[in-house]
Short mmCIF file of C-alpha atoms in Angstrom, two decimals:
data_model
loop_
_atom_site.label_atom_id
_atom_site.label_comp_id
_atom_site.label_asym_id
_atom_site.label_seq_id
_atom_site.Cartn_x
_atom_site.Cartn_y
_atom_site.Cartn_z
CA GLN A 1 -44.56 -43.90 -15.38
CA VAL A 2 -44.82 -41.05 -17.95
CA GLU A 3 -42.61 -37.99 -17.40
CA LEU A 4 -42.14 -34.75 -19.40
CA GLN A 5 -39.20 -32.45 -19.15
CA GLU A 6 -38.82 -28.98 -20.68
CA SER A 7 -35.52 -27.66 -21.81
CA GLY A 8 -34.13 -24.69 -23.61
CA PRO A 9 -32.48 -21.28 -23.08
CA GLY A 10 -33.54 -19.37 -19.99
CA LEU A 11 -32.80 -15.96 -21.63
CA VAL A 12 -33.90 -14.77 -24.99
CA LYS A 13 -33.38 -11.33 -26.56
CA PRO A 14 -36.32 -9.26 -27.73
CA GLY A 15 -37.15 -9.82 -31.36
CA GLU A 16 -35.52 -13.38 -31.43
CA THR A 17 -37.14 -16.75 -31.51
CA LEU A 18 -37.80 -18.69 -28.33
CA SER A 19 -37.27 -22.43 -28.81
CA LEU A 20 -38.09 -25.03 -26.20
CA THR A 21 -38.12 -28.81 -26.26
CA CYS A 22 -40.17 -31.31 -24.25
CA THR A 23 -38.67 -34.68 -23.80
CA VAL A 24 -41.08 -37.55 -23.14
CA SER A 25 -40.18 -40.69 -21.20
CA GLY A 26 -42.42 -43.61 -20.43
CA ALA A 27 -44.68 -43.01 -23.46
CA SER A 28 -44.29 -42.53 -27.20
CA VAL A 29 -45.10 -39.21 -28.90
CA SER A 30 -46.41 -41.41 -31.69
CA SER A 31 -49.27 -42.73 -29.61
CA SER A 32 -52.76 -41.29 -29.66
CA TYR A 33 -52.23 -38.31 -27.53
CA TRP A 34 -51.96 -34.63 -28.21
CA TRP A 35 -48.90 -32.87 -26.86
CA SER A 36 -49.33 -29.33 -25.63
CA TRP A 37 -47.69 -26.16 -24.36
CA VAL A 38 -49.00 -23.90 -21.65
CA ARG A 39 -47.32 -20.86 -20.11
CA GLN A 40 -47.72 -18.98 -16.89
CA THR A 41 -47.14 -15.31 -16.45
CA PRO A 42 -47.59 -13.13 -13.32
CA GLY A 43 -49.95 -10.83 -15.24
CA LYS A 44 -52.06 -13.20 -17.32
CA GLY A 45 -51.92 -16.40 -15.29
CA LEU A 46 -52.04 -19.69 -17.23
CA GLU A 47 -52.36 -19.40 -20.99
CA TRP A 48 -52.81 -22.35 -23.38
CA ILE A 49 -50.36 -22.00 -26.30
CA GLY A 50 -51.31 -24.93 -28.55
CA GLU A 51 -50.96 -28.65 -29.14
CA VAL A 52 -49.77 -31.09 -31.76
CA PHE A 53 -50.74 -34.57 -32.75
CA HIS A 54 -48.30 -37.33 -33.84
CA SER A 55 -49.47 -36.85 -37.40
CA GLY A 56 -48.18 -33.28 -37.24
CA GLY A 57 -51.65 -31.65 -37.09
CA ALA A 58 -51.69 -28.77 -34.72
CA SER A 59 -53.94 -26.24 -33.08
CA TYR A 60 -52.81 -22.84 -31.67
CA ASN A 61 -54.13 -20.06 -29.45
CA PRO A 62 -55.32 -17.40 -31.99
CA SER A 63 -53.66 -14.71 -29.85
CA LEU A 64 -50.28 -16.24 -30.73
CA ASN A 65 -51.19 -17.92 -34.00
CA SER A 66 -48.94 -15.92 -36.32
CA ARG A 67 -45.86 -16.45 -34.15
CA VAL A 68 -46.12 -19.91 -32.80
CA SER A 69 -45.27 -23.33 -34.16
CA ILE A 70 -45.31 -26.73 -32.38
CA SER A 71 -43.66 -29.71 -34.01
CA ILE A 72 -42.99 -33.33 -33.09
CA ASP A 73 -39.81 -35.38 -33.47
CA LYS A 74 -40.64 -39.03 -33.28
CA SER A 75 -36.98 -40.12 -33.58
CA LYS A 76 -36.14 -38.35 -30.35
CA ASN A 77 -39.47 -38.78 -28.68
CA GLN A 78 -39.78 -35.10 -28.21
CA PHE A 79 -41.94 -32.22 -29.27
CA SER A 80 -41.02 -28.59 -29.54
CA LEU A 81 -42.22 -24.99 -29.25
CA SER A 82 -41.06 -22.15 -31.45
CA LEU A 83 -42.27 -18.55 -30.71
CA ASP A 84 -41.09 -15.80 -33.00
CA SER A 85 -40.47 -12.09 -32.44
CA VAL A 86 -40.59 -12.32 -28.58
CA THR A 87 -41.12 -9.38 -26.32
CA ALA A 88 -41.01 -8.85 -22.63
CA ALA A 89 -44.64 -10.03 -22.50
CA ASP A 90 -43.49 -13.54 -23.54
CA THR A 91 -41.44 -13.77 -20.20
CA ALA A 92 -43.06 -16.81 -18.47
CA VAL A 93 -42.68 -20.26 -17.02
CA TYR A 94 -43.43 -22.65 -19.96
CA PHE A 95 -44.93 -26.05 -19.36
CA CYS A 96 -45.36 -28.97 -21.68
CA ALA A 97 -48.15 -31.55 -21.11
CA ARG A 98 -49.74 -34.63 -22.56
CA ASP A 99 -53.40 -34.33 -23.52
CA VAL A 100 -56.02 -36.96 -23.76
CA ILE A 101 -58.84 -35.87 -26.07
CA THR A 102 -62.27 -37.33 -25.42
CA ALA A 103 -65.70 -36.68 -26.80
CA THR A 104 -67.22 -36.20 -23.35
CA SER A 105 -64.47 -34.33 -21.56
CA GLY A 106 -62.59 -32.46 -24.25
CA GLY A 107 -58.88 -32.11 -23.72
CA ILE A 108 -57.45 -33.48 -20.46
CA SER A 109 -53.86 -32.51 -19.59
CA ASP A 110 -53.07 -35.56 -17.44
CA VAL A 111 -49.23 -35.32 -17.26
CA TRP A 112 -47.21 -32.13 -17.01
CA GLY A 113 -43.52 -31.14 -17.00
CA PRO A 114 -42.24 -29.09 -14.06
CA GLY A 115 -41.78 -26.02 -16.27
CA THR A 116 -38.93 -24.00 -17.46
CA LYS A 117 -38.54 -20.19 -16.91
CA VAL A 118 -37.81 -18.04 -19.88
CA ILE A 119 -36.90 -14.34 -19.58
CA VAL A 120 -37.00 -12.08 -22.49
CA SER A 121 -34.51 -9.31 -22.05
CA SER A 122 -31.56 -7.69 -23.85
CA ASP B 1 -62.43 -16.65 -25.91
CA ILE B 2 -64.37 -18.19 -22.93
CA GLN B 3 -63.45 -16.33 -19.77
CA MET B 4 -63.07 -18.36 -16.54
CA THR B 5 -63.36 -16.55 -13.25
CA GLN B 6 -62.51 -18.14 -9.95
CA SER B 7 -63.36 -17.03 -6.46
CA PRO B 8 -61.89 -16.38 -4.01
CA THR B 9 -58.42 -15.46 -5.25
CA PHE B 10 -56.94 -16.35 -1.81
CA LEU B 11 -58.39 -18.52 0.82
CA SER B 12 -57.04 -19.07 4.35
CA ALA B 13 -57.92 -22.39 6.04
CA SER B 14 -56.54 -24.86 8.59
CA VAL B 15 -55.74 -28.56 8.50
CA GLY B 16 -59.05 -30.38 8.85
CA ASP B 17 -61.23 -27.66 7.38
CA ARG B 18 -63.57 -28.00 4.44
CA ILE B 19 -63.27 -25.48 1.72
CA VAL B 20 -65.10 -24.62 -1.58
CA ILE B 21 -63.61 -22.86 -4.64
CA SER B 22 -65.93 -21.54 -7.39
CA CYS B 23 -65.33 -21.23 -11.02
CA ARG B 24 -67.62 -19.48 -13.40
CA ALA B 25 -67.47 -19.63 -17.19
CA SER B 26 -68.54 -16.69 -19.48
CA HIS B 27 -70.36 -19.17 -21.71
CA ASN B 28 -72.03 -22.51 -21.31
CA ILE B 29 -69.35 -25.17 -21.24
CA SER B 30 -71.53 -28.12 -20.27
CA ARG B 31 -69.20 -30.26 -18.14
CA TYR B 32 -65.98 -29.58 -20.06
CA LEU B 33 -64.12 -28.49 -16.98
CA ASN B 34 -60.86 -29.67 -15.45
CA TRP B 35 -59.37 -28.78 -12.02
CA PHE B 36 -55.62 -28.67 -11.32
CA GLN B 37 -53.40 -28.29 -8.27
CA HIS B 38 -50.13 -26.51 -8.50
CA SER B 39 -47.25 -25.60 -6.24
CA PRO B 40 -44.35 -23.37 -7.39
CA GLY B 41 -41.50 -25.28 -9.08
CA THR B 42 -43.53 -28.40 -9.58
CA ALA B 43 -45.56 -29.81 -12.41
CA PRO B 44 -49.32 -28.98 -12.21
CA LYS B 45 -51.42 -32.03 -11.18
CA LEU B 46 -54.72 -32.97 -12.72
CA LEU B 47 -57.35 -33.36 -9.95
CA MET B 48 -60.54 -33.77 -11.93
CA PHE B 49 -61.92 -33.71 -15.41
CA GLY B 50 -65.48 -33.66 -16.78
CA ALA B 51 -66.33 -31.37 -13.82
CA SER B 52 -66.61 -34.18 -11.28
CA THR B 53 -64.55 -37.22 -12.34
CA LEU B 54 -61.56 -37.75 -10.05
CA HIS B 55 -58.28 -38.49 -11.89
CA GLY B 56 -56.56 -41.63 -10.80
CA GLY B 57 -54.82 -41.50 -7.48
CA ILE B 58 -56.54 -38.37 -6.28
CA PRO B 59 -57.95 -38.79 -2.75
CA LYS B 60 -61.73 -38.80 -2.31
CA ARG B 61 -61.67 -35.77 -0.12
CA PHE B 62 -61.55 -33.86 -3.36
CA SER B 63 -64.86 -33.50 -5.17
CA GLY B 64 -66.26 -31.38 -8.01
CA SER B 65 -69.71 -30.35 -9.09
CA GLY B 66 -71.53 -28.03 -11.56
CA SER B 67 -72.45 -27.78 -15.21
CA GLY B 68 -73.20 -25.03 -17.67
CA THR B 69 -71.45 -21.93 -16.29
CA ASP B 70 -71.05 -22.59 -12.59
CA PHE B 71 -68.71 -25.08 -11.01
CA SER B 72 -67.13 -25.76 -7.65
CA LEU B 73 -64.20 -27.76 -6.16
CA THR B 74 -64.62 -28.95 -2.59
CA ILE B 75 -61.83 -30.27 -0.43
CA ASN B 76 -62.83 -31.99 2.79
CA ASP B 77 -60.58 -32.66 5.73
CA LEU B 78 -57.71 -30.47 4.43
CA HIS B 79 -54.30 -32.12 4.62
CA ARG B 80 -51.06 -30.06 4.85
CA GLU B 81 -50.14 -31.07 1.30
CA ASP B 82 -53.34 -29.53 0.00
CA PHE B 83 -52.12 -25.97 0.52
CA ALA B 84 -51.27 -24.93 -3.05
CA THR B 85 -52.94 -23.04 -5.97
CA TYR B 86 -55.92 -24.48 -7.82
CA PHE B 87 -56.91 -23.68 -11.35
CA CYS B 88 -60.04 -24.47 -13.37
CA GLN B 89 -59.85 -24.86 -17.15
CA GLN B 90 -62.57 -25.19 -19.82
CA THR B 91 -61.87 -27.60 -22.62
CA VAL B 92 -65.03 -27.23 -24.76
CA ARG B 93 -63.48 -24.62 -27.05
CA ILE B 94 -60.06 -23.58 -28.35
CA PRO B 95 -58.22 -21.73 -26.90
CA ARG B 96 -58.60 -23.69 -23.75
CA THR B 97 -58.73 -21.04 -21.06
CA PHE B 98 -57.96 -21.18 -17.36
CA GLY B 99 -59.16 -19.38 -14.34
CA GLN B 100 -56.86 -16.99 -12.62
CA GLY B 101 -56.18 -19.41 -9.74
CA THR B 102 -57.09 -19.69 -6.02
CA THR B 103 -54.25 -19.85 -3.59
CA LEU B 104 -55.07 -21.83 -0.50
CA GLU B 105 -52.91 -20.86 2.41
CA ILE B 106 -52.75 -21.66 6.09
#
């Protein structure tokens, strides 16, 4: 059974970098899946942040592109999210997910973590 | 970005009812549509992909239809565990965008 678990600080100061890790069990991050991050805010609902492939190739939401980076650590079977220069608008519950990409259905997030809440505040 | 609009935002129903949730895309997305179920504090659950293909383990009382810009999720014979929030998501174009959610409540 594949499980994902987010971890990281629950409180980040404005202007600093938000860093979260997703630990994968029951599957390898080196397999042919994409690994993604999504966040949920009261104001904007669910927002797709981006995704990374085991080769290191990544796609990001253009609205966050200049601030976001997603990387993969095969040795730890984890992938990580880094979001620079955070503001209160980045306060959200952050989810990691496994994506299957198919020609006929696009990206299918078939396994999710339970989410971790991050508050941006001084 | 492709905008996804769900209706209604809130839906009251009872155990045993049949309900329908609508999802409309601002552009033609063919059948590149996923449906998810989410309860607070838990991992979102994939219900359906490709607009109408049930994900493994999802009961057959859930069904989906539509293509292009108009889609719907139908739940027959509501069970107590179905009371949650439902989201649609388009996957034809990046960024993948979600509907604002429909909360199904008793």
